[in-house]
């Protein structure tokens, strides 16, 4: 999810470089912490970008599964046999 958020923020022109940290707790649907670091490239303060993220992105686990289409098993064939591969 962090990658998606980072790409969206850069594409929107809010920062040239951004790192996002999300912290979750068991039993709480939304992140307990959102950390943003723009390394001085942000058009807004890091705190303002954190607020934008919290207001505009649904970061509940069910929403992440839905938005990233994680129930579609596209990695099953790639992941079989672990690091040994297919040959």
PDB file of N, CA and C in Angstrom:
ATOM      1  N   UNK A   1       0.824  -1.196   0.000  1.00  0.00           N
ATOM      2  CA  UNK A   1       0.000   0.000   0.000  1.00  0.00           C
ATOM      3  C   UNK A   1       0.867   1.258   0.000  1.00  0.00           C
ATOM      4  N   UNK A   2       2.003   1.187   0.709  1.00  0.00           N
ATOM      5  CA  UNK A   2       2.876   2.359   0.748  1.00  0.00           C
ATOM      6  C   UNK A   2       3.343   2.740  -0.655  1.00  0.00           C
ATOM      7  N   UNK A   3       3.666   1.735  -1.483  1.00  0.00           N
ATOM      8  CA  UNK A   3       4.115   2.028  -2.846  1.00  0.00           C
ATOM      9  C   UNK A   3       3.045   2.776  -3.628  1.00  0.00           C
ATOM     10  N   UNK A   4       1.801   2.336  -3.493  1.00  0.00           N
ATOM     11  CA  UNK A   4       0.693   2.990  -4.190  1.00  0.00           C
ATOM     12  C   UNK A   4       0.542   4.432  -3.718  1.00  0.00           C
ATOM     13  N   UNK A   5       0.609   4.638  -2.413  1.00  0.00           N
ATOM     14  CA  UNK A   5       0.509   5.996  -1.869  1.00  0.00           C
ATOM     15  C   UNK A   5       1.658   6.867  -2.369  1.00  0.00           C
ATOM     16  N   UNK A   6       2.868   6.326  -2.337  1.00  0.00           N
ATOM     17  CA  UNK A   6       4.043   7.082  -2.773  1.00  0.00           C
ATOM     18  C   UNK A   6       3.920   7.477  -4.241  1.00  0.00           C
ATOM     19  N   UNK A   7       3.519   6.531  -5.091  1.00  0.00           N
ATOM     20  CA  UNK A   7       3.362   6.844  -6.520  1.00  0.00           C
ATOM     21  C   UNK A   7       2.309   7.930  -6.731  1.00  0.00           C
ATOM     22  N   UNK A   8       1.199   7.843  -6.009  1.00  0.00           N
ATOM     23  CA  UNK A   8       0.136   8.841  -6.142  1.00  0.00           C
ATOM     24  C   UNK A   8       0.605  10.229  -5.707  1.00  0.00           C
ATOM     25  N   UNK A   9       1.346  10.299  -4.623  1.00  0.00           N
ATOM     26  CA  UNK A   9       1.822  11.597  -4.136  1.00  0.00           C
ATOM     27  C   UNK A   9       2.819  12.229  -5.102  1.00  0.00           C
ATOM     28  N   UNK A  10       3.711  11.411  -5.653  1.00  0.00           N
ATOM     29  CA  UNK A  10       4.684  11.926  -6.620  1.00  0.00           C
ATOM     30  C   UNK A  10       3.966  12.342  -7.905  1.00  0.00           C
ATOM     31  N   UNK A  11       3.026  11.517  -8.376  1.00  0.00           N
ATOM     32  CA  UNK A  11       2.276  11.840  -9.601  1.00  0.00           C
ATOM     33  C   UNK A  11       1.451  13.117  -9.436  1.00  0.00           C
ATOM     34  N   UNK A  12       0.962  13.358  -8.224  1.00  0.00           N
ATOM     35  CA  UNK A  12       0.171  14.567  -7.960  1.00  0.00           C
ATOM     36  C   UNK A  12       1.053  15.805  -7.798  1.00  0.00           C
ATOM     37  N   UNK A  13       2.367  15.603  -7.794  1.00  0.00           N
ATOM     38  CA  UNK A  13       3.280  16.732  -7.676  1.00  0.00           C
ATOM     39  C   UNK A  13       3.466  17.244  -6.263  1.00  0.00           C
ATOM     40  N   UNK A  14       3.054  16.454  -5.263  1.00  0.00           N
ATOM     41  CA  UNK A  14       3.203  16.895  -3.874  1.00  0.00           C
ATOM     42  C   UNK A  14       4.621  16.724  -3.351  1.00  0.00           C
ATOM     43  N   UNK A  15       5.401  15.848  -3.995  1.00  0.00           N
ATOM     44  CA  UNK A  15       6.794  15.641  -3.607  1.00  0.00           C
ATOM     45  C   UNK A  15       7.520  14.955  -4.754  1.00  0.00           C
ATOM     46  N   UNK A  16       8.829  15.125  -4.798  1.00  0.00           N
ATOM     47  CA  UNK A  16       9.639  14.433  -5.802  1.00  0.00           C
ATOM     48  C   UNK A  16      10.085  13.077  -5.286  1.00  0.00           C
ATOM     49  N   UNK A  17      10.262  12.989  -3.977  1.00  0.00           N
ATOM     50  CA  UNK A  17      10.697  11.748  -3.344  1.00  0.00           C
ATOM     51  C   UNK A  17       9.937  11.639  -2.034  1.00  0.00           C
ATOM     52  N   UNK A  18       9.407  10.459  -1.739  1.00  0.00           N
ATOM     53  CA  UNK A  18       8.625  10.311  -0.510  1.00  0.00           C
ATOM     54  C   UNK A  18       8.760   8.898   0.038  1.00  0.00           C
ATOM     55  N   UNK A  19       8.799   8.814   1.348  1.00  0.00           N
ATOM     56  CA  UNK A  19       8.802   7.531   2.048  1.00  0.00           C
ATOM     57  C   UNK A  19       7.630   7.558   3.020  1.00  0.00           C
ATOM     58  N   UNK A  20       6.857   6.476   3.025  1.00  0.00           N
ATOM     59  CA  UNK A  20       5.678   6.405   3.882  1.00  0.00           C
ATOM     60  C   UNK A  20       5.776   5.175   4.765  1.00  0.00           C
ATOM     61  N   UNK A  21       5.458   5.354   6.030  1.00  0.00           N
ATOM     62  CA  UNK A  21       5.377   4.243   6.966  1.00  0.00           C
ATOM     63  C   UNK A  21       3.978   4.167   7.549  1.00  0.00           C
ATOM     64  N   UNK A  22       3.424   2.968   7.549  1.00  0.00           N
ATOM     65  CA  UNK A  22       2.104   2.745   8.137  1.00  0.00           C
ATOM     66  C   UNK A  22       2.247   1.734   9.261  1.00  0.00           C
ATOM     67  N   UNK A  23       1.577   1.979  10.384  1.00  0.00           N
ATOM     68  CA  UNK A  23       1.583   1.036  11.501  1.00  0.00           C
ATOM     69  C   UNK A  23       0.144   0.640  11.805  1.00  0.00           C
ATOM     70  N   UNK A  24      -0.065  -0.653  11.979  1.00  0.00           N
ATOM     71  CA  UNK A  24      -1.394  -1.179  12.281  1.00  0.00           C
ATOM     72  C   UNK A  24      -1.353  -1.914  13.611  1.00  0.00           C
ATOM     73  N   UNK A  25      -2.503  -2.003  14.256  1.00  0.00           N
ATOM     74  CA  UNK A  25      -2.647  -2.759  15.500  1.00  0.00           C
ATOM     75  C   UNK A  25      -3.785  -3.761  15.315  1.00  0.00           C
ATOM     76  N   UNK A  26      -3.650  -4.897  15.940  1.00  0.00           N
ATOM     77  CA  UNK A  26      -4.678  -5.933  15.851  1.00  0.00           C
ATOM     78  C   UNK A  26      -5.990  -5.392  16.398  1.00  0.00           C
ATOM     79  N   UNK A  27      -7.057  -5.588  15.635  1.00  0.00           N
ATOM     80  CA  UNK A  27      -8.382  -5.168  16.065  1.00  0.00           C
ATOM     81  C   UNK A  27      -8.752  -3.738  15.715  1.00  0.00           C
ATOM     82  N   UNK A  28      -7.818  -3.003  15.122  1.00  0.00           N
ATOM     83  CA  UNK A  28      -8.093  -1.619  14.720  1.00  0.00           C
ATOM     84  C   UNK A  28      -7.981  -1.559  13.199  1.00  0.00           C
ATOM     85  N   UNK A  29      -9.065  -1.161  12.537  1.00  0.00           N
ATOM     86  CA  UNK A  29      -9.121  -1.234  11.075  1.00  0.00           C
ATOM     87  C   UNK A  29      -8.211  -0.229  10.379  1.00  0.00           C
ATOM     88  N   UNK A  30      -8.108   0.952  10.908  1.00  0.00           N
ATOM     89  CA  UNK A  30      -7.300   1.987  10.247  1.00  0.00           C
ATOM     90  C   UNK A  30      -5.893   2.016  10.855  1.00  0.00           C
ATOM     91  N   UNK A  31      -4.921   2.546  10.135  1.00  0.00           N
ATOM     92  CA  UNK A  31      -3.563   2.609  10.680  1.00  0.00           C
ATOM     93  C   UNK A  31      -3.521   3.425  11.974  1.00  0.00           C
ATOM     94  N   UNK A  32      -2.720   2.975  12.913  1.00  0.00           N
ATOM     95  CA  UNK A  32      -2.549   3.720  14.154  1.00  0.00           C
ATOM     96  C   UNK A  32      -1.524   4.838  13.978  1.00  0.00           C
ATOM     97  N   UNK A  33      -0.715   4.729  12.922  1.00  0.00           N
ATOM     98  CA  UNK A  33       0.288   5.752  12.655  1.00  0.00           C
ATOM     99  C   UNK A  33       0.543   5.846  11.153  1.00  0.00           C
ATOM    100  N   UNK A  34       0.658   7.061  10.668  1.00  0.00           N
ATOM    101  CA  UNK A  34       1.067   7.323   9.285  1.00  0.00           C
ATOM    102  C   UNK A  34       2.262   8.260   9.371  1.00  0.00           C
ATOM    103  N   UNK A  35       3.386   7.825   8.804  1.00  0.00           N
ATOM    104  CA  UNK A  35       4.613   8.618   8.835  1.00  0.00           C
ATOM    105  C   UNK A  35       4.990   8.983   7.400  1.00  0.00           C
ATOM    106  N   UNK A  36       5.274  10.242   7.146  1.00  0.00           N
ATOM    107  CA  UNK A  36       5.665  10.708   5.818  1.00  0.00           C
ATOM    108  C   UNK A  36       6.995  11.441   5.921  1.00  0.00           C
ATOM    109  N   UNK A  37       7.914  11.096   5.034  1.00  0.00           N
ATOM    110  CA  UNK A  37       9.202  11.789   4.926  1.00  0.00           C
ATOM    111  C   UNK A  37       9.409  12.137   3.455  1.00  0.00           C
ATOM    112  N   UNK A  38       9.491  13.418   3.148  1.00  0.00           N
ATOM    113  CA  UNK A  38       9.674  13.849   1.758  1.00  0.00           C
ATOM    114  C   UNK A  38      11.111  14.288   1.465  1.00  0.00           C
ATOM    115  N   UNK A  39      11.985  14.202   2.430  1.00  0.00           N
ATOM    116  CA  UNK A  39      13.398  14.524   2.245  1.00  0.00           C
ATOM    117  C   UNK A  39      13.601  15.936   1.687  1.00  0.00           C
ATOM    118  N   UNK A  40      12.720  16.853   2.109  1.00  0.00           N
ATOM    119  CA  UNK A  40      12.828  18.239   1.674  1.00  0.00           C
ATOM    120  C   UNK A  40      12.301  18.515   0.273  1.00  0.00           C
ATOM    121  N   UNK A  41      11.677  17.519  -0.371  1.00  0.00           N
ATOM    122  CA  UNK A  41      11.180  17.720  -1.740  1.00  0.00           C
ATOM    123  C   UNK A  41       9.685  18.007  -1.782  1.00  0.00           C
ATOM    124  N   UNK A  42       9.031  18.057  -0.629  1.00  0.00           N
ATOM    125  CA  UNK A  42       7.584  18.237  -0.593  1.00  0.00           C
ATOM    126  C   UNK A  42       7.145  19.659  -0.876  1.00  0.00           C
ATOM    127  N   UNK A  43       6.025  19.781  -1.560  1.00  0.00           N
ATOM    128  CA  UNK A  43       5.431  21.100  -1.808  1.00  0.00           C
ATOM    129  C   UNK A  43       4.665  21.578  -0.578  1.00  0.00           C
ATOM    130  N   UNK A  44       4.277  20.632   0.276  1.00  0.00           N
ATOM    131  CA  UNK A  44       3.620  20.913   1.555  1.00  0.00           C
ATOM    132  C   UNK A  44       4.472  20.298   2.654  1.00  0.00           C
ATOM    133  N   UNK A  45       4.158  20.608   3.899  1.00  0.00           N
ATOM    134  CA  UNK A  45       4.886  19.988   5.005  1.00  0.00           C
ATOM    135  C   UNK A  45       4.526  18.507   5.082  1.00  0.00           C
ATOM    136  N   UNK A  46       5.402  17.720   5.688  1.00  0.00           N
ATOM    137  CA  UNK A  46       5.142  16.286   5.838  1.00  0.00           C
ATOM    138  C   UNK A  46       3.855  16.044   6.618  1.00  0.00           C
ATOM    139  N   UNK A  47       3.585  16.877   7.617  1.00  0.00           N
ATOM    140  CA  UNK A  47       2.372  16.729   8.419  1.00  0.00           C
ATOM    141  C   UNK A  47       1.118  16.989   7.589  1.00  0.00           C
ATOM    142  N   UNK A  48       1.189  17.977   6.698  1.00  0.00           N
ATOM    143  CA  UNK A  48       0.040  18.260   5.828  1.00  0.00           C
ATOM    144  C   UNK A  48      -0.212  17.102   4.861  1.00  0.00           C
ATOM    145  N   UNK A  49       0.855  16.502   4.362  1.00  0.00           N
ATOM    146  CA  UNK A  49       0.706  15.354   3.465  1.00  0.00           C
ATOM    147  C   UNK A  49       0.128  14.167   4.222  1.00  0.00           C
ATOM    148  N   UNK A  50       0.553  13.959   5.476  1.00  0.00           N
ATOM    149  CA  UNK A  50      -0.039  12.899   6.306  1.00  0.00           C
ATOM    150  C   UNK A  50      -1.545  13.098   6.424  1.00  0.00           C
ATOM    151  N   UNK A  51      -1.960  14.332   6.658  1.00  0.00           N
ATOM    152  CA  UNK A  51      -3.387  14.636   6.786  1.00  0.00           C
ATOM    153  C   UNK A  51      -4.123  14.348   5.476  1.00  0.00           C
ATOM    154  N   UNK A  52      -3.532  14.707   4.352  1.00  0.00           N
ATOM    155  CA  UNK A  52      -4.136  14.432   3.040  1.00  0.00           C
ATOM    156  C   UNK A  52      -4.305  12.928   2.842  1.00  0.00           C
ATOM    157  N   UNK A  53      -3.303  12.155   3.226  1.00  0.00           N
ATOM    158  CA  UNK A  53      -3.383  10.695   3.092  1.00  0.00           C
ATOM    159  C   UNK A  53      -4.528  10.151   3.928  1.00  0.00           C
ATOM    160  N   UNK A  54      -4.607  10.573   5.186  1.00  0.00           N
ATOM    161  CA  UNK A  54      -5.650  10.061   6.083  1.00  0.00           C
ATOM    162  C   UNK A  54      -7.050  10.425   5.591  1.00  0.00           C
ATOM    163  N   UNK A  55      -7.196  11.589   4.960  1.00  0.00           N
ATOM    164  CA  UNK A  55      -8.514  12.042   4.510  1.00  0.00           C
ATOM    165  C   UNK A  55      -8.934  11.457   3.161  1.00  0.00           C
ATOM    166  N   UNK A  56      -7.971  11.045   2.325  1.00  0.00           N
ATOM    167  CA  UNK A  56      -8.296  10.677   0.952  1.00  0.00           C
ATOM    168  C   UNK A  56      -8.069   9.216   0.578  1.00  0.00           C
ATOM    169  N   UNK A  57      -7.424   8.448   1.426  1.00  0.00           N
ATOM    170  CA  UNK A  57      -7.150   7.055   1.098  1.00  0.00           C
ATOM    171  C   UNK A  57      -7.754   6.147   2.158  1.00  0.00           C
ATOM    172  N   UNK A  58      -8.445   5.116   1.707  1.00  0.00           N
ATOM    173  CA  UNK A  58      -9.028   4.125   2.610  1.00  0.00           C
ATOM    174  C   UNK A  58      -7.975   3.052   2.854  1.00  0.00           C
ATOM    175  N   UNK A  59      -7.401   3.030   4.046  1.00  0.00           N
ATOM    176  CA  UNK A  59      -6.302   2.120   4.339  1.00  0.00           C
ATOM    177  C   UNK A  59      -6.691   0.978   5.266  1.00  0.00           C
ATOM    178  N   UNK A  60      -7.992   0.699   5.334  1.00  0.00           N
ATOM    179  CA  UNK A  60      -8.431  -0.469   6.089  1.00  0.00           C
ATOM    180  C   UNK A  60      -7.997  -1.722   5.331  1.00  0.00           C
ATOM    181  N   UNK A  61      -7.668  -2.820   6.019  1.00  0.00           N
ATOM    182  CA  UNK A  61      -7.222  -4.033   5.326  1.00  0.00           C
ATOM    183  C   UNK A  61      -8.178  -4.499   4.226  1.00  0.00           C
ATOM    184  N   UNK A  62      -9.477  -4.477   4.470  1.00  0.00           N
ATOM    185  CA  UNK A  62     -10.436  -4.912   3.445  1.00  0.00           C
ATOM    186  C   UNK A  62     -10.375  -4.012   2.213  1.00  0.00           C
ATOM    187  N   UNK A  63     -10.177  -2.731   2.412  1.00  0.00           N
ATOM    188  CA  UNK A  63     -10.083  -1.797   1.282  1.00  0.00           C
ATOM    189  C   UNK A  63      -8.794  -2.012   0.495  1.00  0.00           C
ATOM    190  N   UNK A  64      -7.715  -2.308   1.194  1.00  0.00           N
ATOM    191  CA  UNK A  64      -6.445  -2.585   0.513  1.00  0.00           C
ATOM    192  C   UNK A  64      -6.581  -3.836  -0.342  1.00  0.00           C
ATOM    193  N   UNK A  65      -7.192  -4.877   0.212  1.00  0.00           N
ATOM    194  CA  UNK A  65      -7.417  -6.114  -0.543  1.00  0.00           C
ATOM    195  C   UNK A  65      -8.253  -5.831  -1.778  1.00  0.00           C
ATOM    196  N   UNK A  66      -9.298  -5.045  -1.628  1.00  0.00           N
ATOM    197  CA  UNK A  66     -10.169  -4.698  -2.754  1.00  0.00           C
ATOM    198  C   UNK A  66      -9.437  -3.836  -3.786  1.00  0.00           C
ATOM    199  N   UNK A  67      -8.805  -2.773  -3.345  1.00  0.00           N
ATOM    200  CA  UNK A  67      -8.185  -1.818  -4.263  1.00  0.00           C
ATOM    201  C   UNK A  67      -7.002  -2.409  -5.028  1.00  0.00           C
ATOM    202  N   UNK A  68      -6.239  -3.269  -4.386  1.00  0.00           N
ATOM    203  CA  UNK A  68      -5.081  -3.876  -5.043  1.00  0.00           C
ATOM    204  C   UNK A  68      -5.407  -5.229  -5.670  1.00  0.00           C
ATOM    205  N   UNK A  69      -6.679  -5.632  -5.599  1.00  0.00           N
ATOM    206  CA  UNK A  69      -7.157  -6.887  -6.197  1.00  0.00           C
ATOM    207  C   UNK A  69      -6.331  -8.082  -5.709  1.00  0.00           C
ATOM    208  N   UNK A  70      -6.133  -8.165  -4.402  1.00  0.00           N
ATOM    209  CA  UNK A  70      -5.269  -9.192  -3.832  1.00  0.00           C
ATOM    210  C   UNK A  70      -5.898 -10.577  -3.761  1.00  0.00           C
ATOM    211  N   UNK A  71      -7.180 -10.687  -4.042  1.00  0.00           N
ATOM    212  CA  UNK A  71      -7.816 -12.008  -4.038  1.00  0.00           C
ATOM    213  C   UNK A  71      -7.650 -12.722  -5.378  1.00  0.00           C
ATOM    214  N   UNK A  72      -7.077 -12.057  -6.355  1.00  0.00           N
ATOM    215  CA  UNK A  72      -6.814 -12.670  -7.657  1.00  0.00           C
ATOM    216  C   UNK A  72      -5.420 -13.299  -7.584  1.00  0.00           C
ATOM    217  N   UNK A  73      -5.341 -14.621  -7.575  1.00  0.00           N
ATOM    218  CA  UNK A  73      -4.058 -15.309  -7.324  1.00  0.00           C
ATOM    219  C   UNK A  73      -3.129 -15.328  -8.540  1.00  0.00           C
ATOM    220  N   UNK A  74      -2.490 -14.208  -8.853  1.00  0.00           N
ATOM    221  CA  UNK A  74      -1.625 -14.157 -10.030  1.00  0.00           C
ATOM    222  C   UNK A  74      -0.209 -14.663  -9.744  1.00  0.00           C
ATOM    223  N   UNK A  75       0.134 -14.868  -8.487  1.00  0.00           N
ATOM    224  CA  UNK A  75       1.493 -15.289  -8.155  1.00  0.00           C
ATOM    225  C   UNK A  75       1.599 -16.773  -7.827  1.00  0.00           C
ATOM    226  N   UNK A  76       0.512 -17.497  -7.903  1.00  0.00           N
ATOM    227  CA  UNK A  76       0.526 -18.906  -7.518  1.00  0.00           C
ATOM    228  C   UNK A  76       1.557 -19.689  -8.324  1.00  0.00           C
ATOM    229  N   UNK A  77       1.544 -19.562  -9.637  1.00  0.00           N
ATOM    230  CA  UNK A  77       2.468 -20.312 -10.477  1.00  0.00           C
ATOM    231  C   UNK A  77       3.914 -19.869 -10.241  1.00  0.00           C
ATOM    232  N   UNK A  78       4.129 -18.586 -10.083  1.00  0.00           N
ATOM    233  CA  UNK A  78       5.474 -18.076  -9.835  1.00  0.00           C
ATOM    234  C   UNK A  78       6.008 -18.546  -8.490  1.00  0.00           C
ATOM    235  N   UNK A  79       5.147 -18.614  -7.501  1.00  0.00           N
ATOM    236  CA  UNK A  79       5.580 -18.944  -6.145  1.00  0.00           C
ATOM    237  C   UNK A  79       5.750 -20.440  -5.909  1.00  0.00           C
ATOM    238  N   UNK A  80       5.212 -21.294  -6.757  1.00  0.00           N
ATOM    239  CA  UNK A  80       5.324 -22.727  -6.486  1.00  0.00           C
ATOM    240  C   UNK A  80       6.776 -23.192  -6.602  1.00  0.00           C
ATOM    241  N   UNK A  81       7.117 -24.122  -5.776  1.00  0.00           N
ATOM    242  CA  UNK A  81       8.458 -24.705  -5.641  1.00  0.00           C
ATOM    243  C   UNK A  81       9.453 -23.749  -4.996  1.00  0.00           C
ATOM    244  N   UNK A  82       8.980 -22.673  -4.430  1.00  0.00           N
ATOM    245  CA  UNK A  82       9.850 -21.778  -3.677  1.00  0.00           C
ATOM    246  C   UNK A  82      11.006 -21.238  -4.487  1.00  0.00           C
ATOM    247  N   UNK A  83      12.169 -21.151  -3.884  1.00  0.00           N
ATOM    248  CA  UNK A  83      13.332 -20.566  -4.549  1.00  0.00           C
ATOM    249  C   UNK A  83      14.017 -21.536  -5.500  1.00  0.00           C
ATOM    250  N   UNK A  84      13.511 -22.778  -5.604  1.00  0.00           N
ATOM    251  CA  UNK A  84      14.132 -23.762  -6.484  1.00  0.00           C
ATOM    252  C   UNK A  84      13.744 -23.566  -7.941  1.00  0.00           C
ATOM    253  N   UNK A  85      12.637 -22.919  -8.201  1.00  0.00           N
ATOM    254  CA  UNK A  85      12.204 -22.690  -9.577  1.00  0.00           C
ATOM    255  C   UNK A  85      11.499 -23.897 -10.167  1.00  0.00           C
ATOM    256  N   UNK A  86      11.306 -23.909 -11.462  1.00  0.00           N
ATOM    257  CA  UNK A  86      10.536 -24.941 -12.143  1.00  0.00           C
ATOM    258  C   UNK A  86      11.404 -25.919 -12.907  1.00  0.00           C
ATOM    259  N   UNK A  87      12.635 -25.629 -13.162  1.00  0.00           N
ATOM    260  CA  UNK A  87      13.457 -26.518 -13.999  1.00  0.00           C
ATOM    261  C   UNK A  87      14.353 -27.394 -13.179  1.00  0.00           C
TER     262      UNK A  87
END
